[in-house]
mmCIF file of C-alpha atoms in Angstrom:
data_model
loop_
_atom_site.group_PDB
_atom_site.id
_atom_site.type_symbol
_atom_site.label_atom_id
_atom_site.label_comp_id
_atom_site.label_asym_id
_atom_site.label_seq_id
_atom_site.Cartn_x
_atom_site.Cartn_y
_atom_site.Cartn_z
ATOM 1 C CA UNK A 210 -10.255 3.108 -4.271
ATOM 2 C CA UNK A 211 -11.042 1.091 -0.982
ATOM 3 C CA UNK A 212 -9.876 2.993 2.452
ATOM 4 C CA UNK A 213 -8.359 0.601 5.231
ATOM 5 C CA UNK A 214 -8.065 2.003 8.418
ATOM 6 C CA UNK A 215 -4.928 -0.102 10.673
ATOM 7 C CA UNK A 216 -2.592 0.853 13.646
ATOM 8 C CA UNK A 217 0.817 0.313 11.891
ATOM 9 C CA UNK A 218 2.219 -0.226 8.194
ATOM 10 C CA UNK A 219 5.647 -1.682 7.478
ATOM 11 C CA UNK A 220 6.772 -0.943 3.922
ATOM 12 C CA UNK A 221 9.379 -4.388 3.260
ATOM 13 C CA UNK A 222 9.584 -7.352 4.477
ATOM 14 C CA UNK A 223 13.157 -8.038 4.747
ATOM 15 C CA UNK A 224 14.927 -8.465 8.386
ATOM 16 C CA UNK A 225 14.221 -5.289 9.636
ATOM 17 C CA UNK A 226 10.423 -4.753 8.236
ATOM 18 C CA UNK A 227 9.636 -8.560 9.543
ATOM 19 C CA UNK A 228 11.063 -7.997 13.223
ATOM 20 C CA UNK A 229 9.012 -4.248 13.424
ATOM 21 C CA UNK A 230 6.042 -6.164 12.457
ATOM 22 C CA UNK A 231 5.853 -9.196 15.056
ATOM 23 C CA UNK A 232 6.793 -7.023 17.251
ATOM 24 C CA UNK A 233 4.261 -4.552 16.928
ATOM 25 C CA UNK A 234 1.887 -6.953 16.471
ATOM 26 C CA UNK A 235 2.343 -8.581 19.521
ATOM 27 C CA UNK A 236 1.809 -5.618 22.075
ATOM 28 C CA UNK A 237 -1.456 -6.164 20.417
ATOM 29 C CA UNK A 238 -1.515 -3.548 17.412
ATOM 30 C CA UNK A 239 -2.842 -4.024 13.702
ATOM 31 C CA UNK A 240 -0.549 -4.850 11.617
ATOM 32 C CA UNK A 241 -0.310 -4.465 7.783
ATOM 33 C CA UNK A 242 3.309 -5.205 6.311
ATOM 34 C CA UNK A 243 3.836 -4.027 2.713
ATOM 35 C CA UNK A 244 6.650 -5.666 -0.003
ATOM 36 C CA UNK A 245 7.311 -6.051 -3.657
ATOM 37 C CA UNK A 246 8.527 -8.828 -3.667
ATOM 38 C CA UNK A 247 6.526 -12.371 -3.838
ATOM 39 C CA UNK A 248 7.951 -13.535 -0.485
ATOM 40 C CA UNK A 249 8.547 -12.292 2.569
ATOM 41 C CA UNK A 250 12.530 -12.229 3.980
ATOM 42 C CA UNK A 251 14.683 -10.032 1.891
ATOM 43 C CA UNK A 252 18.470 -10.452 1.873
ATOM 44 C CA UNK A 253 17.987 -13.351 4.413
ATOM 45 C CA UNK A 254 16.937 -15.797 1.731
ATOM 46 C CA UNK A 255 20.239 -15.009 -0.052
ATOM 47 C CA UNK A 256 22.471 -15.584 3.082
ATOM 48 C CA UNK A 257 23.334 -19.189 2.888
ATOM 49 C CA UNK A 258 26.394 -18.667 5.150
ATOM 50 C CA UNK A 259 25.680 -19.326 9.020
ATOM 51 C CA UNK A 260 25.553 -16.528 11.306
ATOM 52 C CA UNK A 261 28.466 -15.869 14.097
ATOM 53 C CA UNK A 262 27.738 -14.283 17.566
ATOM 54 C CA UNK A 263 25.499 -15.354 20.321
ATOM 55 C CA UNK A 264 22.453 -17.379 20.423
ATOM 56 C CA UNK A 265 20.537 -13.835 20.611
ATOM 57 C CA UNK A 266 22.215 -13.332 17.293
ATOM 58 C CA UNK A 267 21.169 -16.643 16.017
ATOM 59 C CA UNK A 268 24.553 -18.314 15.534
ATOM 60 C CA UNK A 269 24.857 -20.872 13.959
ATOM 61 C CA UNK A 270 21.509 -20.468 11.808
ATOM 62 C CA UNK A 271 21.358 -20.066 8.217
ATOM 63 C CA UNK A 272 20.197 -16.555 6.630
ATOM 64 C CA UNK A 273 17.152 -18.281 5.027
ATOM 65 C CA UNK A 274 15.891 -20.552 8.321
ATOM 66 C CA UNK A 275 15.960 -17.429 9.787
ATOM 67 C CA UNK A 276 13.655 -15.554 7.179
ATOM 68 C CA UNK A 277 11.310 -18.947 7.544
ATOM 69 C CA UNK A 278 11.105 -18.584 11.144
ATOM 70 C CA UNK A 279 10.425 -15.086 10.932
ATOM 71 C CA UNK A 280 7.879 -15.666 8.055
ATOM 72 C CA UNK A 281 6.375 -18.068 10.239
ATOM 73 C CA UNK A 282 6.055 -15.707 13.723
ATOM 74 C CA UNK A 283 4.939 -12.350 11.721
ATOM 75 C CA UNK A 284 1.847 -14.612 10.145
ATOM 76 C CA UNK A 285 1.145 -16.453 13.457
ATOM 77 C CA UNK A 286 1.153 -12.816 15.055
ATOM 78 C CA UNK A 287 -1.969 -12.078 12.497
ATOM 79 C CA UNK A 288 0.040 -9.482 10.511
ATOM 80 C CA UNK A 289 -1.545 -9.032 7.451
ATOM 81 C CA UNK A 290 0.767 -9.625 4.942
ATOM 82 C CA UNK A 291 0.602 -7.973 1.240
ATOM 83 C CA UNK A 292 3.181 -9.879 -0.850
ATOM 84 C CA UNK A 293 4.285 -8.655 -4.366
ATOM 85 C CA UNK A 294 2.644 -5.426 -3.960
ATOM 86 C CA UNK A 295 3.912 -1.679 -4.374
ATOM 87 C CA UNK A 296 3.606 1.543 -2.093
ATOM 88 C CA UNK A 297 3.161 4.168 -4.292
ATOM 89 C CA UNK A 298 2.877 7.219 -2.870
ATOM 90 C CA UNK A 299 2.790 8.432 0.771
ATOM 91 C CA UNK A 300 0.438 11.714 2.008
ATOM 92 C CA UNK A 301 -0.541 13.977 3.996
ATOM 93 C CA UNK A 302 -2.406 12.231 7.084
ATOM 94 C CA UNK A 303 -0.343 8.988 6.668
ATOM 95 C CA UNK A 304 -2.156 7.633 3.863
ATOM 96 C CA UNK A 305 -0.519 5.241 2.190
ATOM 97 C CA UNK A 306 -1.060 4.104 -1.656
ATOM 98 C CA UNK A 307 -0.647 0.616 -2.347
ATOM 99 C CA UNK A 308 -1.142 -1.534 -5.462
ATOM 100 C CA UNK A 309 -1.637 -4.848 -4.845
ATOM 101 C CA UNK A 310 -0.180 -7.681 -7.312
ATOM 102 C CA UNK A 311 -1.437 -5.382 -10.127
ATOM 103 C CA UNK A 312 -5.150 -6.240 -9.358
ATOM 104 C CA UNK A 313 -6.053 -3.305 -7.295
ATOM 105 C CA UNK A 314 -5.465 -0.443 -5.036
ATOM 106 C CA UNK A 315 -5.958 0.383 -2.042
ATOM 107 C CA UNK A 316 -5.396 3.615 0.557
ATOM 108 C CA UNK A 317 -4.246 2.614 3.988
ATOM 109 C CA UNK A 318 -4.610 5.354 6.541
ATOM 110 C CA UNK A 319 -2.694 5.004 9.666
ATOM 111 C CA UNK A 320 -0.955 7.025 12.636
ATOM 112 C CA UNK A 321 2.477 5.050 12.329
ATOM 113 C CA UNK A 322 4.385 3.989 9.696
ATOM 114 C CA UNK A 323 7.833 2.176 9.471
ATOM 115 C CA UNK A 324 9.886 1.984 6.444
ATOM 116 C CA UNK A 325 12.374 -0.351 6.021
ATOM 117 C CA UNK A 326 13.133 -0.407 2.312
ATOM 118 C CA UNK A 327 16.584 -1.569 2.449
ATOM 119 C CA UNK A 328 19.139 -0.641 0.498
ATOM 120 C CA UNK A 329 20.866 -0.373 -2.841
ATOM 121 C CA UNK A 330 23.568 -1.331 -4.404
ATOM 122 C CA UNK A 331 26.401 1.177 -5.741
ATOM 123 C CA UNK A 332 27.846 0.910 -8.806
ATOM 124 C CA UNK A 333 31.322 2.366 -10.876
ATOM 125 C CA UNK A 334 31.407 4.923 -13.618
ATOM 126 C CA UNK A 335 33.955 2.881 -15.731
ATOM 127 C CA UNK A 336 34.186 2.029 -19.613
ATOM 128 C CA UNK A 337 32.349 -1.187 -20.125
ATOM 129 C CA UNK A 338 29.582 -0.925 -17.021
ATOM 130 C CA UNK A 339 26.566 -1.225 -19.213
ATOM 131 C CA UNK A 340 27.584 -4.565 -20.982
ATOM 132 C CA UNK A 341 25.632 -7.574 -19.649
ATOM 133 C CA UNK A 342 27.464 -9.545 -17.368
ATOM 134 C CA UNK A 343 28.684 -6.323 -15.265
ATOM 135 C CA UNK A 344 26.284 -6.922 -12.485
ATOM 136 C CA UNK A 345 25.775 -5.856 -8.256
ATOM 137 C CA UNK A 346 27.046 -8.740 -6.090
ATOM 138 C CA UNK A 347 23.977 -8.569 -4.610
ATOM 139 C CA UNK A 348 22.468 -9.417 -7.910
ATOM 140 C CA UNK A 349 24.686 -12.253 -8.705
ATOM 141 C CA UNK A 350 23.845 -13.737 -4.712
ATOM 142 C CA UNK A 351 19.803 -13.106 -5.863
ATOM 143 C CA UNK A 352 20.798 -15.440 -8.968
ATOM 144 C CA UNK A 353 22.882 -18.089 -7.297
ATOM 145 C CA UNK A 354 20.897 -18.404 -3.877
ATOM 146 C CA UNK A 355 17.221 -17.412 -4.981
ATOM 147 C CA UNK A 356 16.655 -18.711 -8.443
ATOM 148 C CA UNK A 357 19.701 -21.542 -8.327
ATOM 149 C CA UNK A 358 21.161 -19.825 -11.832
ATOM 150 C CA UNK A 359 25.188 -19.611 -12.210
ATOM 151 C CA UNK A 360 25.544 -15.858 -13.156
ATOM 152 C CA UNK A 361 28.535 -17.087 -14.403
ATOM 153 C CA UNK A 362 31.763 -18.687 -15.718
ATOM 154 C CA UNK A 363 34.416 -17.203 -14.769
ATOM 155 C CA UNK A 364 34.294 -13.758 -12.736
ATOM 156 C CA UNK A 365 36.177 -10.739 -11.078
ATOM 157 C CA UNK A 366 35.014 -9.283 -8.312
ATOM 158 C CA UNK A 367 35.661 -5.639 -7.325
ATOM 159 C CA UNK A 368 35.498 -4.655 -2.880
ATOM 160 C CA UNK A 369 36.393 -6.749 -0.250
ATOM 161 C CA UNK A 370 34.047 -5.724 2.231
ATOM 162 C CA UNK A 371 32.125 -8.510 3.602
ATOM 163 C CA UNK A 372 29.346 -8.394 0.900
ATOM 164 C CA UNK A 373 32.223 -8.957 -1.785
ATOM 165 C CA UNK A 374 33.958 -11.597 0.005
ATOM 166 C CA UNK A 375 30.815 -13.699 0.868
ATOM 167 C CA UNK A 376 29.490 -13.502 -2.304
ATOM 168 C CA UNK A 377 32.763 -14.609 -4.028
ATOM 169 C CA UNK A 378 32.508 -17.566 -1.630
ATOM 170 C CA UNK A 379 29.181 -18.268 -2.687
ATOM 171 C CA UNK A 380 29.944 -18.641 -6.104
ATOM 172 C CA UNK A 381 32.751 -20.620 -5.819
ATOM 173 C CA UNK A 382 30.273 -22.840 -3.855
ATOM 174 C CA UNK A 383 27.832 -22.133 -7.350
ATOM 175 C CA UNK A 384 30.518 -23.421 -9.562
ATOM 176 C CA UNK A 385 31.678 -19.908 -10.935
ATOM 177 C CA UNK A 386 35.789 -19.852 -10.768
ATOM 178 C CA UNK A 387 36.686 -16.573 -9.313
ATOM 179 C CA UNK A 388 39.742 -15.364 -10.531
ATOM 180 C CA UNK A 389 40.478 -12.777 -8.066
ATOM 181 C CA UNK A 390 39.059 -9.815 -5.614
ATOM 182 C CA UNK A 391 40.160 -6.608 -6.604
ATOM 183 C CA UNK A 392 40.208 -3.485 -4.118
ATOM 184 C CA UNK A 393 41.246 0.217 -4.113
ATOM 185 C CA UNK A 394 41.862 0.398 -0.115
ATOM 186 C CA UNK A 395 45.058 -0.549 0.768
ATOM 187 C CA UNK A 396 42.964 -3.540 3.694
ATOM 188 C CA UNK A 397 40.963 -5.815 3.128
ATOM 189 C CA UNK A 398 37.969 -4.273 4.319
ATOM 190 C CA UNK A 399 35.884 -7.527 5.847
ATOM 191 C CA UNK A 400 35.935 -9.630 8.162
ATOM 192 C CA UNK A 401 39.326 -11.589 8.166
ATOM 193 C CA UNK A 402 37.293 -14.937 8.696
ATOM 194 C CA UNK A 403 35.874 -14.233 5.497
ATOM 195 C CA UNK A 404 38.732 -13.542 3.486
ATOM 196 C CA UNK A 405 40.285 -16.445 5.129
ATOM 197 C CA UNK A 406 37.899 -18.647 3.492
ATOM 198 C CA UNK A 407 38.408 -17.373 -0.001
ATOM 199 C CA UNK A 408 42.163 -17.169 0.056
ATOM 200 C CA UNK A 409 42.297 -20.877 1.452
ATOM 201 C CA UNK A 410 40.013 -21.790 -1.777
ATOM 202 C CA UNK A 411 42.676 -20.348 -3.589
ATOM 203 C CA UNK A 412 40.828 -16.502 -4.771
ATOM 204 C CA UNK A 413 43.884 -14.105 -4.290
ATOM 205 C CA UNK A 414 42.908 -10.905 -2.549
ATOM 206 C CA UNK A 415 44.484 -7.899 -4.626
ATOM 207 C CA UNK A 416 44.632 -4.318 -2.709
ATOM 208 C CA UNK A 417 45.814 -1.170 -3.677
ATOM 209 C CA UNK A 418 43.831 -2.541 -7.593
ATOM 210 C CA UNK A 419 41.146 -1.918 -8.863
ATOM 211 C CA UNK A 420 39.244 -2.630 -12.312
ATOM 212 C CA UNK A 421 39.506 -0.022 -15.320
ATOM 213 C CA UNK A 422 37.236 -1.209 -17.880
ATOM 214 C CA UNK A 423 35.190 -4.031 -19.135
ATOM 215 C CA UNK A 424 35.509 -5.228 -22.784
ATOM 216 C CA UNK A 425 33.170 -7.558 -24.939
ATOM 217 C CA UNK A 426 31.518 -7.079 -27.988
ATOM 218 C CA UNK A 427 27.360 -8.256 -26.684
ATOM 219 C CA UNK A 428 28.841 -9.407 -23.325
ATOM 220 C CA UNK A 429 31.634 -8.989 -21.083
ATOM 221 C CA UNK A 430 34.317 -11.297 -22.371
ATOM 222 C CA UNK A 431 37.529 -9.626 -20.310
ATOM 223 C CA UNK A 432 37.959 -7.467 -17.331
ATOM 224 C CA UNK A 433 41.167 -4.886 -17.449
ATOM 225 C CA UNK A 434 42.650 -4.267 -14.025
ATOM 226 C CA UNK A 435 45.859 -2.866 -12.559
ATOM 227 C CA UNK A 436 47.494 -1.890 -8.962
ATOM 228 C CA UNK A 437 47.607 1.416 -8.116
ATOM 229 C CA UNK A 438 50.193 4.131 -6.796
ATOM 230 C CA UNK A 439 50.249 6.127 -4.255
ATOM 231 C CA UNK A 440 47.960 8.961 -6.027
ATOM 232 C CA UNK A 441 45.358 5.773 -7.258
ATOM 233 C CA UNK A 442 46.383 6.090 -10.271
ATOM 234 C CA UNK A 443 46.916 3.040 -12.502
ATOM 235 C CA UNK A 444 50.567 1.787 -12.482
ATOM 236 C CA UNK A 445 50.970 1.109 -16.071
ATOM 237 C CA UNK A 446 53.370 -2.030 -15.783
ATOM 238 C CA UNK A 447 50.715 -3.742 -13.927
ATOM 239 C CA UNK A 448 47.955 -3.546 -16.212
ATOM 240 C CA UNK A 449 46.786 -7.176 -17.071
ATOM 241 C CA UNK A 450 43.647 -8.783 -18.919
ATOM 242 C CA UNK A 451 41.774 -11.257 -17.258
ATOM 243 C CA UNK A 452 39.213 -13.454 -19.602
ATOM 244 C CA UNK A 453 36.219 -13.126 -17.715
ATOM 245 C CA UNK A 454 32.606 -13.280 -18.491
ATOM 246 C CA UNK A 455 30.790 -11.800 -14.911
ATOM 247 C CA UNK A 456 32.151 -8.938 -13.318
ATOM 248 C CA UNK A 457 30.702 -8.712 -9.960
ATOM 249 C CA UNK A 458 30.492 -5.025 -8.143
ATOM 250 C CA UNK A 459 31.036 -4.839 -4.243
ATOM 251 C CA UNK A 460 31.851 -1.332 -3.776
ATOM 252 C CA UNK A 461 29.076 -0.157 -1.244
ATOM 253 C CA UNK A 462 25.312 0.094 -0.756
ATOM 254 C CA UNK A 463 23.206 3.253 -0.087
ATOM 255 C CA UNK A 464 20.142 3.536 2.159
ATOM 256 C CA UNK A 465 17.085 3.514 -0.164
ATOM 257 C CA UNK A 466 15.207 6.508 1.901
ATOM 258 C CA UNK A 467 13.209 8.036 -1.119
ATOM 259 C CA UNK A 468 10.041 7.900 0.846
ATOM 260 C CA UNK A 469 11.078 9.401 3.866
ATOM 261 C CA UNK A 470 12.880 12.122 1.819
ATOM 262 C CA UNK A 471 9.381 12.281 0.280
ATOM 263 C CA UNK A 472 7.459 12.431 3.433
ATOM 264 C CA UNK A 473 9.723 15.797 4.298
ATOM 265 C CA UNK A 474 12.149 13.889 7.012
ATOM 266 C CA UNK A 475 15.686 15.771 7.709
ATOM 267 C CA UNK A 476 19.089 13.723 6.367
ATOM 268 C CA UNK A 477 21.915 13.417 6.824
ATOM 269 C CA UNK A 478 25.184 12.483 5.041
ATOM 270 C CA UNK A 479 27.049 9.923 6.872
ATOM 271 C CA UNK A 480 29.934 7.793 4.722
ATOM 272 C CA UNK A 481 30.570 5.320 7.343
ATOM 273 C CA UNK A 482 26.641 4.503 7.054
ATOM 274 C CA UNK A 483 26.192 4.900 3.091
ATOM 275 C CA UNK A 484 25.500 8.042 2.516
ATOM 276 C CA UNK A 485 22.239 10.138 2.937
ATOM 277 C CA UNK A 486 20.419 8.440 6.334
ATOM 278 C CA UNK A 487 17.161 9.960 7.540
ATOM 279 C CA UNK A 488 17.914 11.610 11.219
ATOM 280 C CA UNK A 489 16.257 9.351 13.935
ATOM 281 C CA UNK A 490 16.398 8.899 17.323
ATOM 282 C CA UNK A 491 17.065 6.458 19.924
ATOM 283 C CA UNK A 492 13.569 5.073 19.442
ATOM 284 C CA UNK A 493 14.037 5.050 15.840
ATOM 285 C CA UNK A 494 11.549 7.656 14.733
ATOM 286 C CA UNK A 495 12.615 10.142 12.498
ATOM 287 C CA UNK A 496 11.753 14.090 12.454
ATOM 288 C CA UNK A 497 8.478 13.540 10.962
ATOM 289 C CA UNK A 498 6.318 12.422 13.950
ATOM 290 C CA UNK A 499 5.022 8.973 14.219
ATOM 291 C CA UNK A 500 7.157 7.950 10.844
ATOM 292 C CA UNK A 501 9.982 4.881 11.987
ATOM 293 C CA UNK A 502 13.051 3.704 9.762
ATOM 294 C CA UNK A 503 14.947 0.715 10.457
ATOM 295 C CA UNK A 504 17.479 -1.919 9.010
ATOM 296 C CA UNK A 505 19.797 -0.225 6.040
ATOM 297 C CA UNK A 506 17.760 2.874 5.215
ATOM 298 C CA UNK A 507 18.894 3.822 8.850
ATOM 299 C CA UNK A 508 22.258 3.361 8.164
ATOM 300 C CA UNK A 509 24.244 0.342 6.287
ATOM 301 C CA UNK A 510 25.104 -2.391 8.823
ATOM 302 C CA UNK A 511 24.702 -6.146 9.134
ATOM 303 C CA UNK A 512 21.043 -8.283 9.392
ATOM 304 C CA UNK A 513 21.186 -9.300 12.654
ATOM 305 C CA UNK A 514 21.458 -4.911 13.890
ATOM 306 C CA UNK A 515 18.222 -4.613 10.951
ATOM 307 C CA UNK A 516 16.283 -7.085 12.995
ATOM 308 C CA UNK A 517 17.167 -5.411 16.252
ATOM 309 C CA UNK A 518 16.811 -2.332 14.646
ATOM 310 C CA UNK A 519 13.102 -3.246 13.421
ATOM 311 C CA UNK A 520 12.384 -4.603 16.967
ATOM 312 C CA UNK A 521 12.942 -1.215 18.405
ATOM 313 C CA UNK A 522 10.521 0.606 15.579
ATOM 314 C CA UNK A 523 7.914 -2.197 16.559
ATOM 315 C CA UNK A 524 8.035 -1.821 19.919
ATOM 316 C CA UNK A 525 8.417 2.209 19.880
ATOM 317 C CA UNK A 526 5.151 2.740 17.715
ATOM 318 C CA UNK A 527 3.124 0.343 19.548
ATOM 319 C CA UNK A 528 4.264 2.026 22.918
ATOM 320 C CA UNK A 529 3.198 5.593 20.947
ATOM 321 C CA UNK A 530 -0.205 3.973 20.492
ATOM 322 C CA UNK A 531 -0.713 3.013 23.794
ATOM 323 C CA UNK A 532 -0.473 -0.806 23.624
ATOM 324 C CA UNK A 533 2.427 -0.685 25.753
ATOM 325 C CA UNK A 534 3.440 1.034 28.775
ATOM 326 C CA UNK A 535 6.427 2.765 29.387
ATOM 327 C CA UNK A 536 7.656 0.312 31.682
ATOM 328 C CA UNK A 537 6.728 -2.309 28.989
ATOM 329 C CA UNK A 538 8.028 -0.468 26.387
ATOM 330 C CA UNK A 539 11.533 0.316 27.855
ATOM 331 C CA UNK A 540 12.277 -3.119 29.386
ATOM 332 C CA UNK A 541 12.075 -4.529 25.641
ATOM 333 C CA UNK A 542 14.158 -1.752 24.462
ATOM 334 C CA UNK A 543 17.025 -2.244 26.806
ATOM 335 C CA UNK A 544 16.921 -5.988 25.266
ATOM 336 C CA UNK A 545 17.606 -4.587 21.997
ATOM 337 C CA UNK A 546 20.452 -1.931 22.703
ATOM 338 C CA UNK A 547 21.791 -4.539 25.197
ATOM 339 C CA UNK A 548 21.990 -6.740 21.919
ATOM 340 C CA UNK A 549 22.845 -3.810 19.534
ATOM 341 C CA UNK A 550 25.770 -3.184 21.980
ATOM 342 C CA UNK A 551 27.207 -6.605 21.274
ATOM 343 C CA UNK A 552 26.808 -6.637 17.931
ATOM 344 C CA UNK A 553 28.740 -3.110 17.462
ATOM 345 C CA UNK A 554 31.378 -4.479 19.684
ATOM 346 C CA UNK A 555 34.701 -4.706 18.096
ATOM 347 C CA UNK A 556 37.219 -2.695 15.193
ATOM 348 C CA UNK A 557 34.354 -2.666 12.609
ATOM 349 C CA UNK A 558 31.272 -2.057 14.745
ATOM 350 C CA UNK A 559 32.893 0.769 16.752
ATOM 351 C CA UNK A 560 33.016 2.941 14.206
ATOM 352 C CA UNK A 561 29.195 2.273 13.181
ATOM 353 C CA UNK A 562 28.462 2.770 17.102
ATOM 354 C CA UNK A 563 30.288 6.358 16.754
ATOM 355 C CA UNK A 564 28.154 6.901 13.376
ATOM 356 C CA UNK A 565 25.023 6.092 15.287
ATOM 357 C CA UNK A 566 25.764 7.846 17.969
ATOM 358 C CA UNK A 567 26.663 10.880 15.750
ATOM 359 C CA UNK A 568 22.987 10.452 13.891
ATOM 360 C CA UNK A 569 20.627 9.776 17.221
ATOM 361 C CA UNK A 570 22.587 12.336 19.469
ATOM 362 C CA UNK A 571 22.690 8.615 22.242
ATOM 363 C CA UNK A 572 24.683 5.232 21.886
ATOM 364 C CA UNK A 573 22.414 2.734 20.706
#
């Protein structure tokens, strides 16, 4: 197996892995940035909707621009880029295994490493879940957005966070007919510009309901659903059958942080942020030295905190490797939690802000 020696290696290349690497690359440091996937930019080539904000937050700007433009910057900034490639193990020494498009592999041994691996979606125990057609929102955006395929006729979708109410608009924009958003909280629980949207394209918005099973003989062909009482338990006068073939599931993400878990970092469980998030600080470096996180396997938040989020990783390690000074390095910082400030601003984002808080022991 061929050694390769480099300053820094991002594992994926979505928001948050893209942002850590131009930014470490351009204090100066080598760069190589790791992803399965055959191109670079992650969720933001599913994110057809325009973001909202400030400039800084690139409002206005499509998801997938945004991905180009980052594509763009990380390969003009030299990174070297290994597309639809696997990291397969990480050791002892920072030595990271990587197979590379199934040709090859190759051990990368470096002093810093930042993983941003995303996240994952969750799913419901429920009778019915394994028939085709029962799929992640996420899954059904990949289809629509990505490879242009309708993942459907005529679906249900279950959470109405904002992942479940963008998604439903996206189909509707696909040509799927939504018949309705189902929810177990008693709010809404996205953005009301979003639900806005979908209510005015006629998708009622059902809380307090939820989904009890899928039916179909090879497929799903119907969708069983009901309100709920006060103890969430199915009122039975409510029960109806919808005649569905795509039942889409929004009901939460988790942080995918298998290889810091492997790599011996301390978690922690935090709801509001998915679940198990590695413990990191304000500099985004976790309790195994000189190992980053950033982006949704820090905690499950929006694109435009991953990229911040990745900036800060980027900018810490290559201030930990001496490309920066600390003058450097905390004048970009302060850029970033200036930004990260604004972005947790509001009802939603002050409760991540507390979260953060809670995990880094400082407001970021």
């Amino acid at each position: 197996m061929r050694i390769v020696n480099t300053d820094v290696v991002v594992i994926g290349g979505g928001p948050a892995g893209l942002s850590a690497s131009l930014e470490a690359a351009l204090s100066g440091a080598q760069v190589i940035l790791v992803d399965e996937h055959d191109t670079l930019g992650g969720q933001l080539f599913k994110q057809i909707h325009k973001f909202f904000g400030s400039k800084e937050h690139q409002a206005g700007i499509r998801g997938f621009d945004i991905a180009k433009s980052l594509v763009r910057q990380v390969e003009e900034a030299g990174v070297t880029v290994l597309t639809d490639s696997v990291v397969w193990g990480v050791f002892p020494g920072f030595s990271v295994g990587i197979t590379v498009r199934d040709e090859y592999s190759i051990e990368v041994r470096t002093p810093k490493i930042i993983v941003c691996t995303g996240a994952a979606e969750n799913t419901l125990l429920m009778e019915g879940s394994t028939l085709p057609g029962v799929i992640g929102a996420g899954a059904a955006q990949t289809l629509a957005n990505t490879h242009m395929v309708r993942p459907g006729k005529r679906a249900l979708m279950v959470g109405s966070g904002n992942v479940g109410l963008i998604v439903t608009y996206q189909l509707l924009q696909a040509g799927v007919d939504v018949l309705a958003i189902v929810d177990v909280l008693p709010n809404i629980g996205g953005y009301m510009v979003h639900a806005s949207k979908v209510r005015r394209a006629g998708v009622p918005i059902y809380t307090n309901a939820t989904i009890l099973k899928a039916e179909g003989s090879e497929y799903v062909e119907r969708a069983v659903v009901a309100q709920l009482d006060e103890n969430r338990s199915p009122i039975q006068s409510s029960i109806e059958t919808l005649e569905v073939d795509l039942v889409c599931l929004a009901v939460g993400l988790r942080p995918m942080a298998e290889i810091c878990w492997m790599m011996g970092c301390e978690v922690k469980n935090i709801g509001t942020l998915g679940g198990f998030v590695p413990i990191h600080d304000e500099y985004m470096e976790t309790t195994v030295r000189g190992l980053y996180v950033a982006g949704d396997i820090s905690g499950i938040e929006e694109a435009s905190i991953a990229m911040e989020e990745g900036r800060l990783a980027g900018i810490s390690a290559s201030q930990s490797l001496g490309f920066l000074t600390k003058s450097e390095g905390d004048e970009l910082r302060d850029v970033c939690y200036s930004r990260l400030r604004d972005l947790r601003s509001g009802s939603f984002g002050a409760v991540l802000a507390t979260a953060k808080a809670d995990l880094c022991g400082k407001e970021l």
